[in-house]
Amino acid sequence: MKKKRELYERMPLLIFGSIFLLIFLLSVLKKFVQGEEWLVYADSLELVVADVNGQELTLRDLAFYIAYDEMFVEEQAQIYDAEDTSRYWNLKTNNVYVRQLSKQSVMEKAVHDEIFYQLAMAEKLELTQEEEVQLSNVQDAFWDNVMDNDKLERLGVTEKDLNDTLRKIGFAQKYQGIYAAVHQLDMEDLEIEGEAYKMMLDDYSYQIKEWVWNKVNYGDITLVHKKGIYN
């Protein structure tokens, strides 16, 4: 009887301790899932974030897309509220944050371009001299209008890394044009929201490494906000 009485006396403490432990574990899990413990992007460049047809894409491979799309959204945010651009990043459209939609778009563009780049390489496609000049002009415009030394340092990549991605995009777009012509499609049909492209995706295996991607503090990588956009 004495042992039973002691057990009953300890029961509330055991229950309280179990509840406390459960709450703690849930809070840790929530932080991990929501990405509150962010990766340092510049220190994580070799982490694989996606696999497209067996070809791994790392955070280094996504650096261009992040830099470009962060710049694009920030321009809209300046128009919305120049004093506090984080307000625009935290607007909701159909119950989804602008920052979430833009982050999703970054990944979709990277997968899209990787697919068409692989097709271009399979066909041993080459750029003409005129296309090389056009590519060079695009690269110059990117460095003049989007990228600066501070952003480059925050990303942790090199100028060559970003120019190599622009070159891949050049090949991808060229093959996209060829594919559209052969199948009598508009180029828009093969963009990330196009029906023809969505049908193409059924024939390609790709996987997003969510545990990495969720830890990328998109919106506060190349940019510095007064308040982090996730606050």
mmCIF file of C-alpha atoms in Angstrom:
data_model
loop_
_atom_site.group_PDB
_atom_site.id
_atom_site.type_symbol
_atom_site.label_atom_id
_atom_site.label_comp_id
_atom_site.label_asym_id
_atom_site.label_seq_id
_atom_site.Cartn_x
_atom_site.Cartn_y
_atom_site.Cartn_z
ATOM 1 C CA MET A 1 0.000 0.000 0.000
ATOM 2 C CA LYS A 2 2.851 2.353 0.842
ATOM 3 C CA LYS A 3 4.413 1.911 -2.618
ATOM 4 C CA LYS A 4 1.046 2.519 -4.292
ATOM 5 C CA ARG A 5 0.513 5.677 -2.244
ATOM 6 C CA GLU A 6 3.984 6.960 -3.193
ATOM 7 C CA LEU A 7 3.231 6.228 -6.831
ATOM 8 C CA TYR A 8 -0.055 8.154 -6.666
ATOM 9 C CA GLU A 9 1.716 11.049 -4.971
ATOM 10 C CA ARG A 10 4.328 11.168 -7.722
ATOM 11 C CA MET A 11 1.832 10.769 -10.537
ATOM 12 C CA PRO A 12 1.087 14.528 -10.953
ATOM 13 C CA LEU A 13 4.816 15.253 -11.157
ATOM 14 C CA LEU A 14 5.305 12.524 -13.756
ATOM 15 C CA ILE A 15 2.380 13.784 -15.818
ATOM 16 C CA PHE A 16 3.595 17.399 -15.570
ATOM 17 C CA GLY A 17 7.106 16.360 -16.545
ATOM 18 C CA SER A 18 5.831 14.409 -19.564
ATOM 19 C CA ILE A 19 3.686 17.334 -20.714
ATOM 20 C CA PHE A 20 6.618 19.748 -20.331
ATOM 21 C CA LEU A 21 8.881 17.430 -22.320
ATOM 22 C CA LEU A 22 6.252 17.056 -25.057
ATOM 23 C CA ILE A 23 5.795 20.846 -25.314
ATOM 24 C CA PHE A 24 9.561 21.320 -25.531
ATOM 25 C CA LEU A 25 9.950 18.699 -28.266
ATOM 26 C CA LEU A 26 7.053 20.183 -30.240
ATOM 27 C CA SER A 27 8.585 23.666 -30.038
ATOM 28 C CA VAL A 28 11.924 22.338 -31.310
ATOM 29 C CA LEU A 29 10.171 20.483 -34.130
ATOM 30 C CA LYS A 30 8.177 23.605 -35.023
ATOM 31 C CA LYS A 31 11.341 25.692 -35.226
ATOM 32 C CA PHE A 32 12.993 23.099 -37.452
ATOM 33 C CA VAL A 33 10.025 22.742 -39.812
ATOM 34 C CA GLN A 34 9.411 26.461 -40.092
ATOM 35 C CA GLY A 35 13.076 27.130 -40.713
ATOM 36 C CA GLU A 36 13.633 29.413 -37.738
ATOM 37 C CA GLU A 37 17.146 28.052 -37.216
ATOM 38 C CA TRP A 38 18.508 29.225 -40.529
ATOM 39 C CA LEU A 39 21.477 27.982 -42.470
ATOM 40 C CA VAL A 40 24.292 30.430 -43.061
ATOM 41 C CA TYR A 41 24.016 30.464 -46.840
ATOM 42 C CA ALA A 42 27.654 31.284 -47.565
ATOM 43 C CA ASP A 43 28.748 28.344 -45.381
ATOM 44 C CA SER A 44 26.286 25.869 -46.894
ATOM 45 C CA LEU A 45 26.896 26.150 -50.634
ATOM 46 C CA GLU A 46 27.645 22.470 -51.209
ATOM 47 C CA LEU A 47 24.459 21.218 -49.556
ATOM 48 C CA VAL A 48 22.248 19.420 -52.069
ATOM 49 C CA VAL A 49 18.846 21.075 -52.239
ATOM 50 C CA ALA A 50 17.283 19.230 -55.188
ATOM 51 C CA ASP A 51 17.785 16.285 -57.517
ATOM 52 C CA VAL A 52 16.636 16.541 -61.136
ATOM 53 C CA ASN A 53 16.938 13.354 -63.181
ATOM 54 C CA GLY A 54 19.883 12.274 -61.069
ATOM 55 C CA GLN A 55 21.632 15.631 -61.335
ATOM 56 C CA GLU A 56 22.117 17.227 -57.923
ATOM 57 C CA LEU A 57 21.535 20.939 -57.471
ATOM 58 C CA THR A 58 23.310 22.614 -54.572
ATOM 59 C CA LEU A 59 22.693 25.931 -52.868
ATOM 60 C CA ARG A 60 25.560 27.247 -54.991
ATOM 61 C CA ASP A 61 23.500 26.381 -58.096
ATOM 62 C CA LEU A 62 20.507 28.333 -56.751
ATOM 63 C CA ALA A 63 22.461 31.472 -55.819
ATOM 64 C CA PHE A 64 21.654 33.333 -59.045
ATOM 65 C CA TYR A 65 17.925 32.647 -58.776
ATOM 66 C CA ILE A 66 17.860 33.791 -55.156
ATOM 67 C CA ALA A 67 19.764 36.996 -55.896
ATOM 68 C CA TYR A 68 17.590 37.879 -58.886
ATOM 69 C CA ASP A 69 14.229 37.102 -57.302
ATOM 70 C CA GLU A 70 15.069 38.792 -54.003
ATOM 71 C CA MET A 71 15.931 41.913 -55.982
ATOM 72 C CA PHE A 72 12.680 41.704 -57.948
ATOM 73 C CA VAL A 73 10.477 41.349 -54.852
ATOM 74 C CA GLU A 74 12.380 44.081 -53.019
ATOM 75 C CA GLU A 75 11.688 46.501 -55.883
ATOM 76 C CA GLN A 76 7.973 45.854 -55.433
ATOM 77 C CA ALA A 77 8.382 46.190 -51.682
ATOM 78 C CA GLN A 78 10.003 49.615 -52.105
ATOM 79 C CA ILE A 79 6.930 50.789 -53.989
ATOM 80 C CA TYR A 80 4.614 49.361 -51.331
ATOM 81 C CA ASP A 81 6.454 50.788 -48.307
ATOM 82 C CA ALA A 82 9.938 52.239 -48.736
ATOM 83 C CA GLU A 83 10.290 52.747 -44.976
ATOM 84 C CA ASP A 84 9.657 49.105 -44.092
ATOM 85 C CA THR A 85 9.927 46.758 -47.070
ATOM 86 C CA SER A 86 9.448 43.713 -44.837
ATOM 87 C CA ARG A 87 5.727 44.592 -44.770
ATOM 88 C CA TYR A 88 5.397 43.682 -48.445
ATOM 89 C CA TRP A 89 7.316 40.440 -48.024
ATOM 90 C CA ASN A 90 4.816 39.475 -45.330
ATOM 91 C CA LEU A 91 1.687 40.273 -47.309
ATOM 92 C CA LYS A 92 -0.602 37.313 -47.975
ATOM 93 C CA THR A 93 -2.068 36.334 -51.343
ATOM 94 C CA ASN A 94 -4.672 33.584 -51.138
ATOM 95 C CA ASN A 95 -3.460 32.968 -47.590
ATOM 96 C CA VAL A 96 0.172 32.494 -48.705
ATOM 97 C CA TYR A 97 2.939 34.975 -47.902
ATOM 98 C CA VAL A 98 4.643 36.836 -50.752
ATOM 99 C CA ARG A 99 7.978 35.544 -49.446
ATOM 100 C CA GLN A 100 6.735 31.954 -49.647
ATOM 101 C CA LEU A 101 5.417 32.370 -53.186
ATOM 102 C CA SER A 102 8.686 33.910 -54.334
ATOM 103 C CA LYS A 103 10.764 31.214 -52.653
ATOM 104 C CA GLN A 104 8.678 28.546 -54.363
ATOM 105 C CA SER A 105 9.190 30.324 -57.692
ATOM 106 C CA VAL A 106 12.976 30.238 -57.189
ATOM 107 C CA MET A 107 12.973 26.464 -56.870
ATOM 108 C CA GLU A 108 10.554 25.984 -59.763
ATOM 109 C CA LYS A 109 12.720 28.111 -62.064
ATOM 110 C CA ALA A 110 15.870 26.214 -61.095
ATOM 111 C CA VAL A 111 14.220 22.837 -61.795
ATOM 112 C CA HIS A 112 12.736 24.143 -65.061
ATOM 113 C CA ASP A 113 16.081 25.399 -66.350
ATOM 114 C CA GLU A 114 17.907 22.252 -65.281
ATOM 115 C CA ILE A 115 15.477 20.099 -67.280
ATOM 116 C CA PHE A 116 15.879 22.132 -70.455
ATOM 117 C CA TYR A 117 19.631 22.410 -69.936
ATOM 118 C CA GLN A 118 19.896 18.627 -69.719
ATOM 119 C CA LEU A 119 17.915 18.315 -72.941
ATOM 120 C CA ALA A 120 20.197 20.861 -74.606
ATOM 121 C CA MET A 121 23.310 18.971 -73.522
ATOM 122 C CA ALA A 122 21.823 15.669 -74.713
ATOM 123 C CA GLU A 123 21.472 17.252 -78.163
ATOM 124 C CA LYS A 124 25.017 18.693 -77.937
ATOM 125 C CA LEU A 125 23.567 22.150 -78.485
ATOM 126 C CA GLU A 126 25.962 25.064 -78.914
ATOM 127 C CA LEU A 127 25.480 28.819 -78.801
ATOM 128 C CA THR A 128 26.088 30.831 -81.937
ATOM 129 C CA GLN A 129 28.439 33.805 -81.911
ATOM 130 C CA GLU A 130 25.439 36.131 -81.861
ATOM 131 C CA GLU A 131 23.965 34.237 -78.900
ATOM 132 C CA GLU A 132 27.293 34.450 -77.077
ATOM 133 C CA VAL A 133 27.184 38.235 -77.487
ATOM 134 C CA GLN A 134 23.616 38.329 -76.186
ATOM 135 C CA LEU A 135 24.628 36.193 -73.204
ATOM 136 C CA SER A 136 27.526 38.506 -72.437
ATOM 137 C CA ASN A 137 25.153 41.483 -72.499
ATOM 138 C CA VAL A 138 22.784 39.718 -70.089
ATOM 139 C CA GLN A 139 25.663 38.945 -67.742
ATOM 140 C CA ASP A 140 26.805 42.583 -67.835
ATOM 141 C CA ALA A 141 23.275 43.792 -67.106
ATOM 142 C CA PHE A 142 23.025 41.415 -64.146
ATOM 143 C CA TRP A 143 26.236 42.724 -62.625
ATOM 144 C CA ASP A 144 25.271 46.333 -63.302
ATOM 145 C CA ASN A 145 21.699 46.165 -61.992
ATOM 146 C CA VAL A 146 21.381 43.279 -59.550
ATOM 147 C CA MET A 147 24.654 42.186 -58.018
ATOM 148 C CA ASP A 148 27.155 44.084 -55.901
ATOM 149 C CA ASN A 149 30.054 43.110 -53.636
ATOM 150 C CA ASP A 150 27.939 43.035 -50.469
ATOM 151 C CA LYS A 151 25.393 40.668 -52.013
ATOM 152 C CA LEU A 152 28.151 38.504 -53.454
ATOM 153 C CA GLU A 153 29.777 38.213 -50.031
ATOM 154 C CA ARG A 154 26.478 37.310 -48.373
ATOM 155 C CA LEU A 155 25.881 34.594 -50.965
ATOM 156 C CA GLY A 156 29.443 33.322 -50.653
ATOM 157 C CA VAL A 157 29.711 32.473 -54.360
ATOM 158 C CA THR A 158 32.072 33.749 -57.041
ATOM 159 C CA GLU A 159 31.412 35.854 -60.110
ATOM 160 C CA LYS A 160 32.127 32.743 -62.184
ATOM 161 C CA ASP A 161 29.465 30.750 -60.311
ATOM 162 C CA LEU A 162 26.773 33.251 -61.243
ATOM 163 C CA ASN A 163 27.955 33.685 -64.820
ATOM 164 C CA ASP A 164 28.006 29.892 -65.235
ATOM 165 C CA THR A 165 24.363 29.757 -64.123
ATOM 166 C CA LEU A 166 23.457 32.465 -66.630
ATOM 167 C CA ARG A 167 25.173 30.408 -69.321
ATOM 168 C CA LYS A 168 23.137 27.342 -68.333
ATOM 169 C CA ILE A 169 19.987 29.436 -68.547
ATOM 170 C CA GLY A 170 21.044 30.576 -72.026
ATOM 171 C CA PHE A 171 21.270 26.960 -73.193
ATOM 172 C CA ALA A 172 17.986 26.098 -71.474
ATOM 173 C CA GLN A 173 16.139 28.961 -73.148
ATOM 174 C CA LYS A 174 17.570 28.089 -76.549
ATOM 175 C CA TYR A 175 16.378 24.497 -76.256
ATOM 176 C CA GLN A 176 13.034 25.665 -74.913
ATOM 177 C CA GLY A 177 12.604 27.685 -78.118
ATOM 178 C CA ILE A 178 13.522 24.681 -80.251
ATOM 179 C CA TYR A 179 11.144 22.431 -78.327
ATOM 180 C CA ALA A 180 8.343 24.973 -78.670
ATOM 181 C CA ALA A 181 8.876 25.235 -82.432
ATOM 182 C CA VAL A 182 8.990 21.465 -82.960
ATOM 183 C CA HIS A 183 5.812 20.916 -80.936
ATOM 184 C CA GLN A 184 4.077 24.044 -82.253
ATOM 185 C CA LEU A 185 3.834 25.655 -78.829
ATOM 186 C CA ASP A 186 4.254 29.175 -77.553
ATOM 187 C CA MET A 187 7.256 29.756 -75.318
ATOM 188 C CA GLU A 188 4.835 30.678 -72.517
ATOM 189 C CA ASP A 189 3.399 27.164 -72.671
ATOM 190 C CA LEU A 190 6.786 25.896 -71.506
ATOM 191 C CA GLU A 191 7.302 28.334 -68.632
ATOM 192 C CA ILE A 192 6.820 27.105 -65.074
ATOM 193 C CA GLU A 193 3.083 27.851 -65.097
ATOM 194 C CA GLY A 194 2.528 26.581 -68.650
ATOM 195 C CA GLU A 195 0.318 23.544 -69.211
ATOM 196 C CA ALA A 196 2.739 21.955 -71.680
ATOM 197 C CA TYR A 197 5.589 22.235 -69.185
ATOM 198 C CA LYS A 198 3.479 20.738 -66.401
ATOM 199 C CA MET A 199 2.795 17.774 -68.674
ATOM 200 C CA MET A 200 6.541 17.471 -69.365
ATOM 201 C CA LEU A 201 7.216 17.221 -65.639
ATOM 202 C CA ASP A 202 5.378 13.887 -65.586
ATOM 203 C CA ASP A 203 8.284 12.418 -67.551
ATOM 204 C CA TYR A 204 11.022 13.740 -65.267
ATOM 205 C CA SER A 205 11.942 12.690 -61.778
ATOM 206 C CA TYR A 206 12.858 15.452 -59.394
ATOM 207 C CA GLN A 207 13.002 15.744 -55.646
ATOM 208 C CA ILE A 208 13.312 18.783 -53.400
ATOM 209 C CA LYS A 209 15.405 18.284 -50.259
ATOM 210 C CA GLU A 210 12.928 20.030 -47.987
ATOM 211 C CA TRP A 211 15.057 19.702 -44.865
ATOM 212 C CA VAL A 212 17.652 21.932 -46.566
ATOM 213 C CA TRP A 213 15.305 24.247 -48.456
ATOM 214 C CA ASN A 214 13.197 24.951 -45.359
ATOM 215 C CA LYS A 215 16.320 26.190 -43.587
ATOM 216 C CA VAL A 216 17.152 28.773 -46.268
ATOM 217 C CA ASN A 217 16.244 32.233 -44.991
ATOM 218 C CA TYR A 218 14.954 33.417 -48.346
ATOM 219 C CA GLY A 219 14.352 37.168 -48.499
ATOM 220 C CA ASP A 220 17.135 37.907 -46.022
ATOM 221 C CA ILE A 221 20.063 36.377 -47.914
ATOM 222 C CA THR A 222 21.312 39.075 -50.280
ATOM 223 C CA LEU A 223 19.181 41.747 -48.606
ATOM 224 C CA VAL A 224 19.381 43.394 -45.205
ATOM 225 C CA HIS A 225 16.051 44.480 -43.718
ATOM 226 C CA LYS A 226 15.665 46.627 -40.624
ATOM 227 C CA LYS A 227 13.613 43.764 -39.277
ATOM 228 C CA GLY A 228 14.032 40.252 -40.604
ATOM 229 C CA ILE A 229 11.101 39.501 -42.868
ATOM 230 C CA TYR A 230 10.192 36.478 -40.719
ATOM 231 C CA ASN A 231 9.777 38.558 -37.557
#
